[in-house]
PDB file of C-alpha atoms in Angstrom:
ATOM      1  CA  UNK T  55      40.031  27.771  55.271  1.00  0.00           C
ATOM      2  CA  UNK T  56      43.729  28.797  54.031  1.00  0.00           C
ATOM      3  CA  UNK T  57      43.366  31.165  50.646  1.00  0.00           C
ATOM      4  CA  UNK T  58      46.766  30.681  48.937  1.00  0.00           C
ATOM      5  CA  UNK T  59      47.590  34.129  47.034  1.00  0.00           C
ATOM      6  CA  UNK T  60      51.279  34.741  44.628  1.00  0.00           C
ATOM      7  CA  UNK T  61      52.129  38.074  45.259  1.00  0.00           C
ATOM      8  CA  UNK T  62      55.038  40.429  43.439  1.00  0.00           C
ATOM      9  CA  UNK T  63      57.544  41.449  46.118  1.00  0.00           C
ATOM     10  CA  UNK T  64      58.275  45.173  45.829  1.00  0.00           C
ATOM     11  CA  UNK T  65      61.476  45.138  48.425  1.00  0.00           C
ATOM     12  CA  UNK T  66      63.777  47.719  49.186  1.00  0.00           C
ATOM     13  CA  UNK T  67      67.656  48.130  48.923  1.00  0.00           C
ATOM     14  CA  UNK T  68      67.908  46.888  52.463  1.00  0.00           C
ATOM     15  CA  UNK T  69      65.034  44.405  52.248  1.00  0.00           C
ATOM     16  CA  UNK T  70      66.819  43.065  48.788  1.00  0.00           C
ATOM     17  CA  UNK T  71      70.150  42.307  50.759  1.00  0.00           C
ATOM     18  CA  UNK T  72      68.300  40.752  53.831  1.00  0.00           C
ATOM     19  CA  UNK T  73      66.518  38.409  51.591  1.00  0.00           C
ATOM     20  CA  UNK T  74      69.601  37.368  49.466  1.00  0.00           C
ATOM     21  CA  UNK T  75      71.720  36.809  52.822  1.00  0.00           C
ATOM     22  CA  UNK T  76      68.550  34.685  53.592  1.00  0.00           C
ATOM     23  CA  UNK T  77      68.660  32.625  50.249  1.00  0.00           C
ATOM     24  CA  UNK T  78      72.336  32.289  49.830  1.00  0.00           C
ATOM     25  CA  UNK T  79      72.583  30.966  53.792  1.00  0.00           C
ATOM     26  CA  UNK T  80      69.405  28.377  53.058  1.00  0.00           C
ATOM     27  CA  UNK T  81      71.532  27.040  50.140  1.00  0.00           C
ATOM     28  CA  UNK T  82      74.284  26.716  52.255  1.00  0.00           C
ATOM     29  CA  UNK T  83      72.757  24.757  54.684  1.00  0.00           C
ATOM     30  CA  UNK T  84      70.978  22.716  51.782  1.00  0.00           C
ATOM     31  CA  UNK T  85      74.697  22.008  50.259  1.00  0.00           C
ATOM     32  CA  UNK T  86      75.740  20.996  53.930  1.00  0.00           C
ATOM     33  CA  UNK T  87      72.379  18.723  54.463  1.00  0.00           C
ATOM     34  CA  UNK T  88      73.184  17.232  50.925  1.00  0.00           C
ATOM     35  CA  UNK T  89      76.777  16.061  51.823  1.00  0.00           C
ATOM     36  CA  UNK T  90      75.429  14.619  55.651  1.00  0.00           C
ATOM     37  CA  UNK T  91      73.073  12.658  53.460  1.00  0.00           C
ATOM     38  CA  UNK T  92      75.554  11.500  51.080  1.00  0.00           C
ATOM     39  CA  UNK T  93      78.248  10.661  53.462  1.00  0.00           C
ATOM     40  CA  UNK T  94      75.130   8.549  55.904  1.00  0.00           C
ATOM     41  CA  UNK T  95      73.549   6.853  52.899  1.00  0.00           C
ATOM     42  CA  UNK T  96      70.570   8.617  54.578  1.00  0.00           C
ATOM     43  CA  UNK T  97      67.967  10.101  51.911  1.00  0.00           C
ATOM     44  CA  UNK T  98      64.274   9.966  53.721  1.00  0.00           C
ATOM     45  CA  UNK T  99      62.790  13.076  54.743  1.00  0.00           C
ATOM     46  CA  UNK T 100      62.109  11.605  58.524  1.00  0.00           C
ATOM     47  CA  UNK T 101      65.562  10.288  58.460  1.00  0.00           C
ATOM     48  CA  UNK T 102      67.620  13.243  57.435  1.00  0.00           C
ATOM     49  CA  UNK T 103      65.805  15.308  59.799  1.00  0.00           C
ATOM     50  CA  UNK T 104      66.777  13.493  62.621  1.00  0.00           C
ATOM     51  CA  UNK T 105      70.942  13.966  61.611  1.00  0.00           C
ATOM     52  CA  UNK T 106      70.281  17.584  60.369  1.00  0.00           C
ATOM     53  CA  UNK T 107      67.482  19.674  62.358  1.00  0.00           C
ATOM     54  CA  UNK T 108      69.448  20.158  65.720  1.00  0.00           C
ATOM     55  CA  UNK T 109      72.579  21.371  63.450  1.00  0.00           C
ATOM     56  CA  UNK T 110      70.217  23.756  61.523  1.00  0.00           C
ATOM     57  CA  UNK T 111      68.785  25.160  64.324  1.00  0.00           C
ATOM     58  CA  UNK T 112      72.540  26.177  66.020  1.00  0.00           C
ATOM     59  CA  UNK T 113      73.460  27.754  62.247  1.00  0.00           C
ATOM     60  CA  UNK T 114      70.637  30.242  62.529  1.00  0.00           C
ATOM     61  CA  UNK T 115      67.795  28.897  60.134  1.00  0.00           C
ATOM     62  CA  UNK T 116      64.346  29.639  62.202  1.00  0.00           C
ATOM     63  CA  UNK T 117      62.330  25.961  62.734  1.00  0.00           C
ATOM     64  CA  UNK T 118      60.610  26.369  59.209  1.00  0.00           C
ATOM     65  CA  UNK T 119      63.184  27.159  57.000  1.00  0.00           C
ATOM     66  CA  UNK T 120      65.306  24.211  58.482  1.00  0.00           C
ATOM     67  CA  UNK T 121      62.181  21.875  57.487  1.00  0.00           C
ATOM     68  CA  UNK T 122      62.079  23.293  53.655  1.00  0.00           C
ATOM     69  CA  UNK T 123      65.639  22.938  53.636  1.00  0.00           C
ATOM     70  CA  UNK T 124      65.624  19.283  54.696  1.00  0.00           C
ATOM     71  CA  UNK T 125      62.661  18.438  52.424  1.00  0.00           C
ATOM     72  CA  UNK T 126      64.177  20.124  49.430  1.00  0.00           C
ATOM     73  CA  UNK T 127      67.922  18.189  49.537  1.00  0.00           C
ATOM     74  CA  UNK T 128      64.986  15.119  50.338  1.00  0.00           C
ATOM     75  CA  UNK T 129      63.132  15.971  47.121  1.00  0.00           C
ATOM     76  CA  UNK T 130      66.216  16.160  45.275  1.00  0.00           C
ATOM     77  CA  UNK T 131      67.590  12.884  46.172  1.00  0.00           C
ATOM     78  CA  UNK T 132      64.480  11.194  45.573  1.00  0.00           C
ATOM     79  CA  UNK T 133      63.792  13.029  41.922  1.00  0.00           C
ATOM     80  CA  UNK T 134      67.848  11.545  41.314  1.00  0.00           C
ATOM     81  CA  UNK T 135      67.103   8.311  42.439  1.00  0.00           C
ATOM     82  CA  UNK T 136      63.843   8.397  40.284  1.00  0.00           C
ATOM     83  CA  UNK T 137      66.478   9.231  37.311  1.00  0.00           C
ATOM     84  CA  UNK T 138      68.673   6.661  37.324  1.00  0.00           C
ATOM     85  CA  UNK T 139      66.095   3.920  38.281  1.00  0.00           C
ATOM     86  CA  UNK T 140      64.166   4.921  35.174  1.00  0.00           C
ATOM     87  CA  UNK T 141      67.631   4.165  33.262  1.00  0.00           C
ATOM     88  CA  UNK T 142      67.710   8.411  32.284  1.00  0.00           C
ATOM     89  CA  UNK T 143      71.710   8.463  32.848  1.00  0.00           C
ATOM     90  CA  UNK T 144      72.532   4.934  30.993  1.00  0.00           C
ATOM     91  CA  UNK T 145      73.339   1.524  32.047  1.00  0.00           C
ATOM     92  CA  UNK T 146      75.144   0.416  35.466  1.00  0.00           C
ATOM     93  CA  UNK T 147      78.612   1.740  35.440  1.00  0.00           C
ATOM     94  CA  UNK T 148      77.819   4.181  32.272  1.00  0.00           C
ATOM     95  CA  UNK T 149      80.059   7.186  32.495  1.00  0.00           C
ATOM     96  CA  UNK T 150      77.275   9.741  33.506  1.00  0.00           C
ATOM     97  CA  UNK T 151      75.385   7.599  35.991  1.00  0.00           C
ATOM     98  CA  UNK T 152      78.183   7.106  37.684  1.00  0.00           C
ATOM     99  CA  UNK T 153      79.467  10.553  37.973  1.00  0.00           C
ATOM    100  CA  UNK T 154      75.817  11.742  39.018  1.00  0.00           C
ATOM    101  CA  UNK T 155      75.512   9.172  41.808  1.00  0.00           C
ATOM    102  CA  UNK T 156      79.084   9.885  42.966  1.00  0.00           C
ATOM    103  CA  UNK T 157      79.108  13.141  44.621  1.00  0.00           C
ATOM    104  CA  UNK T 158      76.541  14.735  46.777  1.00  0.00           C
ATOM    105  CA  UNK T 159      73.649  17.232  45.020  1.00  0.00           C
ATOM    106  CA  UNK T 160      75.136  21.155  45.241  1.00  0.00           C
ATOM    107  CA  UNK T 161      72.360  23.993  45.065  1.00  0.00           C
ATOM    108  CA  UNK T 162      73.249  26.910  43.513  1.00  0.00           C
ATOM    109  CA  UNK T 163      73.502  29.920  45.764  1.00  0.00           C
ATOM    110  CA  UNK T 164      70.971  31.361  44.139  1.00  0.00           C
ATOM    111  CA  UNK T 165      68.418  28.434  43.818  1.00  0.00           C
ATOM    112  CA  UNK T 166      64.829  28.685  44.776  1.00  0.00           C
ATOM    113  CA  UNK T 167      63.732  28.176  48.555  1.00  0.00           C
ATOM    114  CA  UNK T 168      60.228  27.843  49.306  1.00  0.00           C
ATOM    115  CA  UNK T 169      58.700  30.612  51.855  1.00  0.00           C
ATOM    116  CA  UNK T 170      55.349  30.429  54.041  1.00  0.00           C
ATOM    117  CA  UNK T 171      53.641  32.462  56.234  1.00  0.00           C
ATOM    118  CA  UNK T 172      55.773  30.131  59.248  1.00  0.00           C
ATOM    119  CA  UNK T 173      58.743  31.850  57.983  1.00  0.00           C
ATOM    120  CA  UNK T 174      58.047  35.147  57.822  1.00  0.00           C
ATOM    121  CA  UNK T 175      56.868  35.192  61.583  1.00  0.00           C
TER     122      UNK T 175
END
């Protein structure tokens, strides 16, 4: 049985700058897994992982953190395509559905990233 517990992290200076290299170079890699998805017409999870994991891997994201990555540019295609199809950014060829489906989805360098026990090993 897996007990799932939030906790408050309490880091340190050093600890604080390790885990904002760790979030800004995530993002990074989820704004370069967003435009390899874009450019391939290539949204599934499955799919994307095959184009992207290998890639990951070589920039220095351990074997989890490539996987949330992957899922989360995934998720956020998916929750866009949900958008539009529900007609939330106007008709066909409306001004704003056409600039949201036009470029690929940035992450802010700041945005969240999910964390497990697999990633802190």
């Amino acid at each position: 049985m897996k007990v799932v517990v939030q906790v408050k992290l309490l880091p340190d200076a050093v600890q604080v700058s390790a885990l904002a290299a760790t979030l800004h170079g995530c993002n990074e890699s989820a704004d370069w897994v967003s435009r390899i998805a874009f450019e391939h017409g290539v949204f599934r999870e499955y799919a994307l992982r095959k184009h992207t994991y290998a890639e990951l891997k070589v920039r220095g994201l351990g074997a989890q953190a490539a996987q949330h990555v992957i899922k989360k540019v995934a998720d956020a295609y998916a929750a866009l395509h949900a958008t539009v199809r529900a007609g939330n950014l106007g008709r066909p060829g409306s001004k704003r559905r056409v600039k949201a489906g036009s470029k690929p989805i940035a992450f802010r360098p700041a945005a969240a990233q999910p964390f497990d026990d697999r990633c802190l090993s």
